[in-house]
C-alpha positions as MATLAB code, in Angstrom:
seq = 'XXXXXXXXXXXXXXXXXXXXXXXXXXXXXXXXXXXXXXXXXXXXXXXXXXXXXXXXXXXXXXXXXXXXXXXXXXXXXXXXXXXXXXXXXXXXXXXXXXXXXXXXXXXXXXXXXXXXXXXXXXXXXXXXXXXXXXXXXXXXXXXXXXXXXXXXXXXXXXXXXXXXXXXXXXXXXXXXXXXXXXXXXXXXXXXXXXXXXXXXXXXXXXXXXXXXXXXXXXXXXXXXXXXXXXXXXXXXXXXXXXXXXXXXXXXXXXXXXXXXXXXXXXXXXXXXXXXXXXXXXXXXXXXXXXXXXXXXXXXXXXXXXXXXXXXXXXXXXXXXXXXXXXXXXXXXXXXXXXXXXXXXXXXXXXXXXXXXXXXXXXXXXXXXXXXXXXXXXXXXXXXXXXXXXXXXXXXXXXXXXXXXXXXXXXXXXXXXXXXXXXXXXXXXXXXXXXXXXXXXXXXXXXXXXXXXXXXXXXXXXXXXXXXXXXXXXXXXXXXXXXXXXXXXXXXXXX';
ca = [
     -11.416  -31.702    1.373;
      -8.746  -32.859   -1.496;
      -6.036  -30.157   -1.272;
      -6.842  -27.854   -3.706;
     -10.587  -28.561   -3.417;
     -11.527  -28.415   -7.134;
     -14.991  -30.092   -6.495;
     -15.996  -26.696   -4.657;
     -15.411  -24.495   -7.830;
     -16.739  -24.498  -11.558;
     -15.206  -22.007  -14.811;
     -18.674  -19.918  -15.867;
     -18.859  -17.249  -18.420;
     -19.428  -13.960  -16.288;
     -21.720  -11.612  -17.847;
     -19.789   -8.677  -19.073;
     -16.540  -10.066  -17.104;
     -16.163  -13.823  -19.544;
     -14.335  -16.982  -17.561;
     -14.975  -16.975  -13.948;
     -15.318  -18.891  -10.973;
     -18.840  -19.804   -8.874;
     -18.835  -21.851   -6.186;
     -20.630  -24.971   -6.490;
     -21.413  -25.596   -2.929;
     -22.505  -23.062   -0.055;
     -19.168  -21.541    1.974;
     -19.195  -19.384    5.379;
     -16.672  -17.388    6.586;
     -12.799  -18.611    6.724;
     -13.746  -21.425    4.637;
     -10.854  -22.322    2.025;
     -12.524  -22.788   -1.257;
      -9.341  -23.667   -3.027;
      -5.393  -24.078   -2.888;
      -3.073  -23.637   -5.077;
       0.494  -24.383   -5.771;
       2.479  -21.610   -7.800;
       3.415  -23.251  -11.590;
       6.511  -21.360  -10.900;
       7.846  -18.624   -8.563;
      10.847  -16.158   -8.221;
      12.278  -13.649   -6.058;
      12.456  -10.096   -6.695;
      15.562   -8.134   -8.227;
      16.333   -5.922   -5.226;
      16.115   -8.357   -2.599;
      17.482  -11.302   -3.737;
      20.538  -11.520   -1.472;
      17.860  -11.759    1.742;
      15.582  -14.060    0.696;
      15.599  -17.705    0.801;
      15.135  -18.584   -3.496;
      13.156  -22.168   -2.635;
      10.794  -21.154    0.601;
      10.887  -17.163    0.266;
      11.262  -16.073    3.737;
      13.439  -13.254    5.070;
      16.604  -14.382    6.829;
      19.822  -13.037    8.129;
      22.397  -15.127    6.355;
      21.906  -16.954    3.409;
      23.605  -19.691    1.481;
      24.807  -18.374   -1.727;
      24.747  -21.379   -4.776;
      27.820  -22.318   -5.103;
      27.554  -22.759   -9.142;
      25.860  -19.267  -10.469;
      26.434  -17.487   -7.047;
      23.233  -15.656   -7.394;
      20.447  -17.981   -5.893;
      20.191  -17.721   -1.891;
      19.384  -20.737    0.074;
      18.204  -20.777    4.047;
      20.496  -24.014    3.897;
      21.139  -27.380    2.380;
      17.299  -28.441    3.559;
      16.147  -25.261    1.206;
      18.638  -25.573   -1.532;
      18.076  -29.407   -2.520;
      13.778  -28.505   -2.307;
      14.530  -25.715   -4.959;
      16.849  -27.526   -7.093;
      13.956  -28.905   -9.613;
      13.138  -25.480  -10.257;
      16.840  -24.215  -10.493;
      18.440  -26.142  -11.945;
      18.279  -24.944  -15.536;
      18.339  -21.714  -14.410;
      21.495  -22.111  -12.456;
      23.549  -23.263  -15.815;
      21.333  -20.652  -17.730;
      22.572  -17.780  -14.709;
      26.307  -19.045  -15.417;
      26.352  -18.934  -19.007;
      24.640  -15.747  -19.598;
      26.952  -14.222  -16.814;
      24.252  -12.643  -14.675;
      20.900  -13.294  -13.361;
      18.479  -11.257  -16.048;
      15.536   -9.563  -14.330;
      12.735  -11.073  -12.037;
      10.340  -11.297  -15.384;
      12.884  -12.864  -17.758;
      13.538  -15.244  -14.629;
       9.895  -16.295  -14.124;
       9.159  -16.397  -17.991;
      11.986  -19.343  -18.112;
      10.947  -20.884  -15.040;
       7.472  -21.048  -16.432;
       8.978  -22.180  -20.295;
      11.175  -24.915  -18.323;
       8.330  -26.297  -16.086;
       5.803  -26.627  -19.426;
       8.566  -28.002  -21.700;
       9.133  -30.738  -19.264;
       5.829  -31.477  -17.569;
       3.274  -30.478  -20.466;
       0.985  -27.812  -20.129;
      -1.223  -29.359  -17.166;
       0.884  -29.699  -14.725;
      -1.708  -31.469  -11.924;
      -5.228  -32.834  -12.158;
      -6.008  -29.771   -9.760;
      -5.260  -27.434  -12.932;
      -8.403  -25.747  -14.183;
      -6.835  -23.980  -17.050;
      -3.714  -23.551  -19.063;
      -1.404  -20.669  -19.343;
      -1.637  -20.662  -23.531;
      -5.632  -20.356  -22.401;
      -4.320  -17.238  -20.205;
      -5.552  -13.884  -21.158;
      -1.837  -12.145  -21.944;
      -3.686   -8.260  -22.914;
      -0.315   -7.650  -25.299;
      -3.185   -6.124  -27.808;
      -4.070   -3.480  -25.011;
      -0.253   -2.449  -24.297;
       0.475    1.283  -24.577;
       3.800    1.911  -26.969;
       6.070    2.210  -23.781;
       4.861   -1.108  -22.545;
       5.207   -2.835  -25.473;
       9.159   -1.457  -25.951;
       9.897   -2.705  -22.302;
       8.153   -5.772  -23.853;
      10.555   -6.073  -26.939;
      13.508   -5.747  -24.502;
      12.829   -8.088  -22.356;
      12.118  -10.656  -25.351;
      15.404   -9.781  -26.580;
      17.230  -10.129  -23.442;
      15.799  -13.355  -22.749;
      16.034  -14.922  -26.159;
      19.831  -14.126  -24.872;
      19.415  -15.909  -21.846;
      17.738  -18.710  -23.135;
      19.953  -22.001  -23.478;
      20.485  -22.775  -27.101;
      20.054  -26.637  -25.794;
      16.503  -25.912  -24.596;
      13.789  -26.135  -26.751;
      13.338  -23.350  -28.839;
       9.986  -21.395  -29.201;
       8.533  -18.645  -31.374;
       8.176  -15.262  -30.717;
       4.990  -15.364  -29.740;
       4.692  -17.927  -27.783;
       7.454  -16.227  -24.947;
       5.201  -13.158  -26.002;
       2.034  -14.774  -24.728;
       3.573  -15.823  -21.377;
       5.406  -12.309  -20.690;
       1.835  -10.609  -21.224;
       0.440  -13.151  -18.950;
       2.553  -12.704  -15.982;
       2.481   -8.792  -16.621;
      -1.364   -8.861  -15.858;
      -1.636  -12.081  -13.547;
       1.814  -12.558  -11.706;
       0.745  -12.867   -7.650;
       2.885  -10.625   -5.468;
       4.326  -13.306   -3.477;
       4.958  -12.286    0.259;
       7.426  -13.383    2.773;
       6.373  -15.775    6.002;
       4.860  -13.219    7.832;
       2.958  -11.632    5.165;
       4.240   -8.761    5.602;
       6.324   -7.725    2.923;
       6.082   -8.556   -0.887;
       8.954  -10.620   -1.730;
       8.468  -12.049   -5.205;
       6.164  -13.042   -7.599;
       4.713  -15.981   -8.826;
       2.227  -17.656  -11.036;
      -1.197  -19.382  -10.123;
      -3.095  -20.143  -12.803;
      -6.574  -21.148  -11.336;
      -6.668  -18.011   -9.474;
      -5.890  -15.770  -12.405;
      -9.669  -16.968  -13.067;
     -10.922  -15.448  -10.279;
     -12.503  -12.306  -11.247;
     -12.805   -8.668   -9.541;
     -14.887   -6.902   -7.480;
     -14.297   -3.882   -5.614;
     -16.331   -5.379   -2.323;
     -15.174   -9.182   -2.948;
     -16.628  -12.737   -1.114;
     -13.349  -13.800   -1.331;
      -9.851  -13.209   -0.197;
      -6.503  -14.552   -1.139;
      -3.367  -15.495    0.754;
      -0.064  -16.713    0.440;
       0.468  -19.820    2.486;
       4.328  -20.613    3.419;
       3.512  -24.321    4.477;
       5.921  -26.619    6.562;
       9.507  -25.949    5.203;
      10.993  -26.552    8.758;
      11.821  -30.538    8.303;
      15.103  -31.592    7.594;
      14.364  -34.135    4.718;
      12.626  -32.211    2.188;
       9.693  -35.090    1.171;
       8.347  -33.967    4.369;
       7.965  -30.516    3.152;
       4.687  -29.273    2.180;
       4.053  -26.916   -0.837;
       4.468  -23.461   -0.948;
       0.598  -22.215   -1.814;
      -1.915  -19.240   -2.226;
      -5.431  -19.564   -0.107;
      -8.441  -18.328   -1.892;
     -11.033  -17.935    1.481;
     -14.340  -16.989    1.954;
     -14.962  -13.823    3.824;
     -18.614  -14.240    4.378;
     -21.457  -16.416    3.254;
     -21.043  -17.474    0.135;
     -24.203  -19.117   -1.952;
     -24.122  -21.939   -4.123;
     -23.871  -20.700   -7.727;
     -22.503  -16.875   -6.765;
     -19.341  -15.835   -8.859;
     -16.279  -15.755   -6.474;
     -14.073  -12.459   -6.633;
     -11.440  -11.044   -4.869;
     -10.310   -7.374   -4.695;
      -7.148   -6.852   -7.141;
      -6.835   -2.953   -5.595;
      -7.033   -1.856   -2.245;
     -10.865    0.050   -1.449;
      -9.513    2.662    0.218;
      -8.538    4.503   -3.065;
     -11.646    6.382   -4.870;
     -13.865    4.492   -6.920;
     -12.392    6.668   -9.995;
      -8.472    5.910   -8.719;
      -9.798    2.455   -8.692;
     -11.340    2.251  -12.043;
      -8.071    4.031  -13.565;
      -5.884    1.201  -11.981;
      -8.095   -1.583  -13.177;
      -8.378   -0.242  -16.934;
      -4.710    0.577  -16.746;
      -2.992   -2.605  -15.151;
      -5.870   -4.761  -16.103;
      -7.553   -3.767  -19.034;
     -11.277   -3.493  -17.820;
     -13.749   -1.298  -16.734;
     -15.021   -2.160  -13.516;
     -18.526   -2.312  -13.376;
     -18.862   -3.283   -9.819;
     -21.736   -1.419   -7.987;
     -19.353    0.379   -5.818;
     -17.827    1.861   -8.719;
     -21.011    2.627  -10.316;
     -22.454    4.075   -7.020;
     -19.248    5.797   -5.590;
     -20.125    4.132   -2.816;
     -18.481    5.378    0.109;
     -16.659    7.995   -1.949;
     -18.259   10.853    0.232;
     -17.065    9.228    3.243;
     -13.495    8.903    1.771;
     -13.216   13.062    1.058;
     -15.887   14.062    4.121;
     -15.164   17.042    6.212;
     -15.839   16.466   10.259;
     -19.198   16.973   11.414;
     -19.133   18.605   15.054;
     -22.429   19.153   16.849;
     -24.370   19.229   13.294;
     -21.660   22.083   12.182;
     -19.927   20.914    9.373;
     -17.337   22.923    7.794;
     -17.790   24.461    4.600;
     -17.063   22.566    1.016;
     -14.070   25.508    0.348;
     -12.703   24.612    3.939;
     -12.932   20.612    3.408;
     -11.698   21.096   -0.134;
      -8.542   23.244    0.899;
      -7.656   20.700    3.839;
      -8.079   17.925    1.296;
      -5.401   19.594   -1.253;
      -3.020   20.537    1.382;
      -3.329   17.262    2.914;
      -2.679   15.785   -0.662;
       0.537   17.876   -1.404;
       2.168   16.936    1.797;
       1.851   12.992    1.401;
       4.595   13.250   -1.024;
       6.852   15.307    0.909;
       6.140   12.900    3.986;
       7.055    9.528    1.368;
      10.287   11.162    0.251;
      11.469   11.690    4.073;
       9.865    8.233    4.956;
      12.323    6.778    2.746;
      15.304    8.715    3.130;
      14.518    7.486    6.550;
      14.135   11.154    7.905;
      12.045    9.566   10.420;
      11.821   12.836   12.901;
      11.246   15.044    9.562;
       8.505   12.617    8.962;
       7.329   12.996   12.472;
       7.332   16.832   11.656;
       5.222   16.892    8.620;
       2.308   14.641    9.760;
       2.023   16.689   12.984;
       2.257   19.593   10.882;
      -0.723   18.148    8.579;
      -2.952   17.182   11.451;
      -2.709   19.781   13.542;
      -3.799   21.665   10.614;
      -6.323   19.536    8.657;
      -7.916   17.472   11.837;
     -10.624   19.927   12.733;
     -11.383   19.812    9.005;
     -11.579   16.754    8.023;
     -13.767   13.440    8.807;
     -12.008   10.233   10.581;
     -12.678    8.761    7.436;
     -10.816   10.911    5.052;
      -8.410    8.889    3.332;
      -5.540   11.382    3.169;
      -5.735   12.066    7.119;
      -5.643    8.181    7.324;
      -2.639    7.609    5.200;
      -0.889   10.335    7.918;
      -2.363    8.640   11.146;
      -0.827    5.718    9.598;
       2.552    6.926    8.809;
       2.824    8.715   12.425;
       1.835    5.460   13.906;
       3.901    3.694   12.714;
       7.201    5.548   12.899;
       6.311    7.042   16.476;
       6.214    3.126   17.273;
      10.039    2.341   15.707;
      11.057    5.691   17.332;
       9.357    4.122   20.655;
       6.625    7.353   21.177;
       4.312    4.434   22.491;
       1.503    6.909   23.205;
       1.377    8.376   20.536;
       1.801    5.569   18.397;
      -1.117    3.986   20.001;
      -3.236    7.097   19.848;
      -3.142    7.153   15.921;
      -3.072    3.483   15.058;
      -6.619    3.880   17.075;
      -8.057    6.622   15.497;
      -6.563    4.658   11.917;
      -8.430    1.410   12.889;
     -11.538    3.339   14.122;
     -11.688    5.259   10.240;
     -10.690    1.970    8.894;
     -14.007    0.168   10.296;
     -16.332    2.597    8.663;
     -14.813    1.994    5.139;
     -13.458   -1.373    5.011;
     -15.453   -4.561    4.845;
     -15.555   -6.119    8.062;
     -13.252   -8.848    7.442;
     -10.720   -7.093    5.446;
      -7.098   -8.166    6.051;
      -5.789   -4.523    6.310;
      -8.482   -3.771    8.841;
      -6.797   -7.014   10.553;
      -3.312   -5.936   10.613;
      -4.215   -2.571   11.133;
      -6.077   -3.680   14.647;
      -3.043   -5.555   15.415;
      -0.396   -2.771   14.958;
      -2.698   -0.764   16.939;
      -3.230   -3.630   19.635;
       0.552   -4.176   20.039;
       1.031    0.093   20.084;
      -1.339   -0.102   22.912;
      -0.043   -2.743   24.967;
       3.544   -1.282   24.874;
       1.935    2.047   26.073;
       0.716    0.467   28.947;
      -2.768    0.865   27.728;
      -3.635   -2.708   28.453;
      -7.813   -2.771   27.975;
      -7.823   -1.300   24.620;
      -4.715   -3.112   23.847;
      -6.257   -6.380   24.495;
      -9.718   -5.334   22.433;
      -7.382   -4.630   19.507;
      -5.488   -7.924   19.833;
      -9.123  -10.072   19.943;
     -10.470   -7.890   17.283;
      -7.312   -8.351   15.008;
      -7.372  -12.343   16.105;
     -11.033  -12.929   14.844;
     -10.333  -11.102   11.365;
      -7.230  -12.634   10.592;
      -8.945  -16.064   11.787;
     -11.045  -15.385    8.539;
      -8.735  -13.858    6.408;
      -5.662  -16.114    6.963;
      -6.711  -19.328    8.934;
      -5.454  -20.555   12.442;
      -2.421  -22.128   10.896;
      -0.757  -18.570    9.439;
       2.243  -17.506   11.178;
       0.535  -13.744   12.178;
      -2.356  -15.660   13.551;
      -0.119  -17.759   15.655;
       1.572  -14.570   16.777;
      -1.696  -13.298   17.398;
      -2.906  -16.138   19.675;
       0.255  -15.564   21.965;
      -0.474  -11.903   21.771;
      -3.825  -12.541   22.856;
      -3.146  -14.637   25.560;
      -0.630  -12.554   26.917;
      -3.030   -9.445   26.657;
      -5.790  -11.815   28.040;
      -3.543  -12.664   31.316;
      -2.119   -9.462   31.934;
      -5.861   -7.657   31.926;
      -6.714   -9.925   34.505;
      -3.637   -9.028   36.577;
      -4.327   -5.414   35.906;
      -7.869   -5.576   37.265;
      -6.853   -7.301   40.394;
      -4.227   -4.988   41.445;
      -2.991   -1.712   38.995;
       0.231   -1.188   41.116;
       1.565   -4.506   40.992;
       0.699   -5.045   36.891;
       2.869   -2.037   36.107;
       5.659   -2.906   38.307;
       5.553   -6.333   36.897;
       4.907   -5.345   33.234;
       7.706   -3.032   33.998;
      10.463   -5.710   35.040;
       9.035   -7.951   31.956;
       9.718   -5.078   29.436;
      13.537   -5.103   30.714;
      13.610   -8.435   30.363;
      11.756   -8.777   26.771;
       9.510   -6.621   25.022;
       6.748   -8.132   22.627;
       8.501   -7.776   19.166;
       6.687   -6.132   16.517;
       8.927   -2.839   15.773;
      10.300   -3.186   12.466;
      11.414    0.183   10.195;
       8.800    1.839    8.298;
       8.762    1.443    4.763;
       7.564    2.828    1.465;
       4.048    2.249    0.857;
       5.381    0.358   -2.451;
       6.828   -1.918   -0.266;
       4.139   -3.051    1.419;
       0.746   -5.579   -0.391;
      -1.256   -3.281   -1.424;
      -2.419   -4.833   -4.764;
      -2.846   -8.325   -5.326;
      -0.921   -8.851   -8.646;
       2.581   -7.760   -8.890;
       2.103   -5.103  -11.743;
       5.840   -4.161  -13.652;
       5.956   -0.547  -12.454;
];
């Protein structure tokens, strides 16, 4: 397959969507249909002291540039690969005295790139950004002020002895990176880092239930000489069977929010109305506000209802702490929540879900293994009734509960979750991503110590035991905001 496998795609009109992609040859699941390189890429405002400018991964110490002291570089290897892309901005950066924010910075990236290079960039380029849909017509009043601002600060920004361009033109490409900047994510995936833009994807249209999912591949950055380096790139893969001639989509808002939520996020940040049959339907709506059904007794549409509104209130009072990084007060709330709301409501209730979630994953940092491991479970077994089967958060969600599991000492459902969260991500994000690779050695591990578990119980824990002295399987990191982590796939301005 070429790199970017252009022969496997075609620009359509979609009926009541306009441009999008089909496929124009049959695809099965974990199939790349296309890669893409970014056109240009930066790192967010508020973390750009820990993140490498040229490969974006997290790192302890970076390399500040020693010119506009505001790019960070892993080292030398990093710095000279992102110098073609910095190196305007670097003398822009010094003689504006400051960096200017992560839009301004990705507008000029963009403007430099074009100005030099044209405005196809590679063969592999489907469409160019002046073809870009930039939705400045649809901007409320307060958008369009933060638009004005940012016009004027980079007009300010913008070297006098770089070619000039009208208003708007740096219009047009601000309104296109508001509605189709990627939210670029570090190595591990785990964390949005920065944003970028990928024109061929920004075709890809839509749908609620999408054939398609997209990923941000990090590539080899590891060599010293940097020709050996490959491109940073996103992955658009199959998730299923996909026939010859069917539109490709991908989700651009997580499913789990109600198909009215969703609709209000898509006509907000994207400036359609999603006609998707899951919107139209509500599919799966019922499931996402059910009440629990025990022994055919299910509890009454006031009782579900009040559970549901408590449940709601709380989730803000349980984000505040989570970020203050009251992680006991956290602790306290969701316990509080569920203790009162679990008889009440259904494993699939997406409020009790967001608290399984949260009390999973800080009884994990505060190393409450059981615990940890008995809510990631009950998360991942909600999660499987609502999420396509080869959704990425169903993936990671398997694996945080796989990993909770093991370092309970829980080692057969521990291993189930590993293999489970293996085969998605497989699909999702290919044998070569990092989390897959940490997967395999999870797996293995899991694999090898179920074996010694079955032959003799006494002498796995005592073993298990001396190996967790010696080096526990690293996956603890502090909970964060639910901002911080991908839930939407374009980096929306908030």
């Amino acid at each position: 397959m070429s790199p970017v496998g252009f022969g496997n795609v075609a620009i359509f009109d979609s009926p009541g969507k306009g441009r999008g992609l089909k496929a124009t040859k049959e695809f099965w699941a974990g199939d790349v249909i296309f890669s893409e390189p970014s056109l240009a890429a930066v790192v967010f405002d508020s973390l750009a002291e820990r993140i490498c400018h040229s490969c974006f991964r997290r790192q302890e110490k970076l390399q500040k540039c020693s010119q506009c002291k505001f790019a960070h570089y892993c080292d030398r290897t990093c710095q000279r690969a992102g110098w073609a892309e910095h190196k305007q901005e670097c003398g822009a950066i010094k003689a504006y005295g400051k960096a200017p924010n992560e839009n301004i910075r990705l507008v000029a990236r963009l403007m430099w790139r074009l100005d030099k290079e044209g405005s196809v960039v590679s063969d592999m380029q489907l469409i160019t950004v002046e073809e870009l849909e930039d939705h400045v017509a649809d901007m409320q009043e307060d958008e369009i002020k933060e638009l004005k601002v940012d016009i004027h600060n980079f007009l300010d920004y913008w070297p006098r002895n770089s070619k000039q361009h009208t208003i708007d033109d740096i219009s047009h490409i601000f309104g296109v990176i508001n509605c189709n900047g990627f939210t670029v994510s570090d190595q591990r995936g785990l964390q949005a880092v920065g944003v970028g833009l990928f024109p061929n994807l920004c075709m890809v249209n839509h749908n609620c239930w999408p054939n398609c999912t997209v990923i941000l591949n990090h590539g080899n950055q590891s060599a010293v000489n940097t020709m050996f380096h490959s491109q940073r790139r996103i992955e658009l893969r199959s998730l299923g069977k996909i026939a010859e001639g069917e539109e490709l989509t991908v989700a651009y808002v997580d499913f789990l929010n109600l198909s009215e939520e969703r609709r209000r996020l898509l006509k907000t940040q994207y400036f359609f109305d999603c006609q998707c049959d899951y919107c139209k339907n509500g599919t799966k709506d019922d499931l996402k506000l059910a009440g629990r059904e025990v022994d055919g007794v299910k509890p009454s549409e006031q009782q579900v209802k009040e559970a549901t509104d408590y449940c709601f209130q709380k989730l803000e009072t349980m984000d505040k702490a989570r970020l203050d990084g009251d992680y006991h007060q956290v602790v306290k709330i969701c316990r509080d929540v569920i203790d009162r709301t679990e008889p009440v409501l259904a494993d699939t209730h997406i409020y009790l879900l967001r608290m399984w979630s949260t009390l999973s994953e800080v009884q994990a940092y505060l190393q409450y293994f059981n615990d940890a491991a008995e809510y990631s479970r009950k998360m991942v077994e909600g999660y499987m009734k609502l999420y396509h089967p080869n959704n990425a958060a169903l993936g990671m969600a398997a694996m945080r509960a796989g990993v909770n599991h093991w370092q309970a000492g829980l080692i057969e459902v521990g291993h189930g979750m590993v293999c489970k969260a293996y085969a998605i991500l497989l699909v999702t994000h290919g044998p070569t991503h990092p989390i897959t690779k940490d997967l395999e050695a999870m797996r293995m591990q899991t694999e090898m110590e179920l074996r010694m578990f079955k032959q003799n119980e006494y002498v796995y824990h005592s073993m298990r035991d001396a190996a967790l002295q010696n080096k526990p399987m690293t996956m603890l990191h502090e909970p964060k905001g639910v901002e911080e982590g991908i839930k939407n796939l374009f980096h929306r301005r908030k």
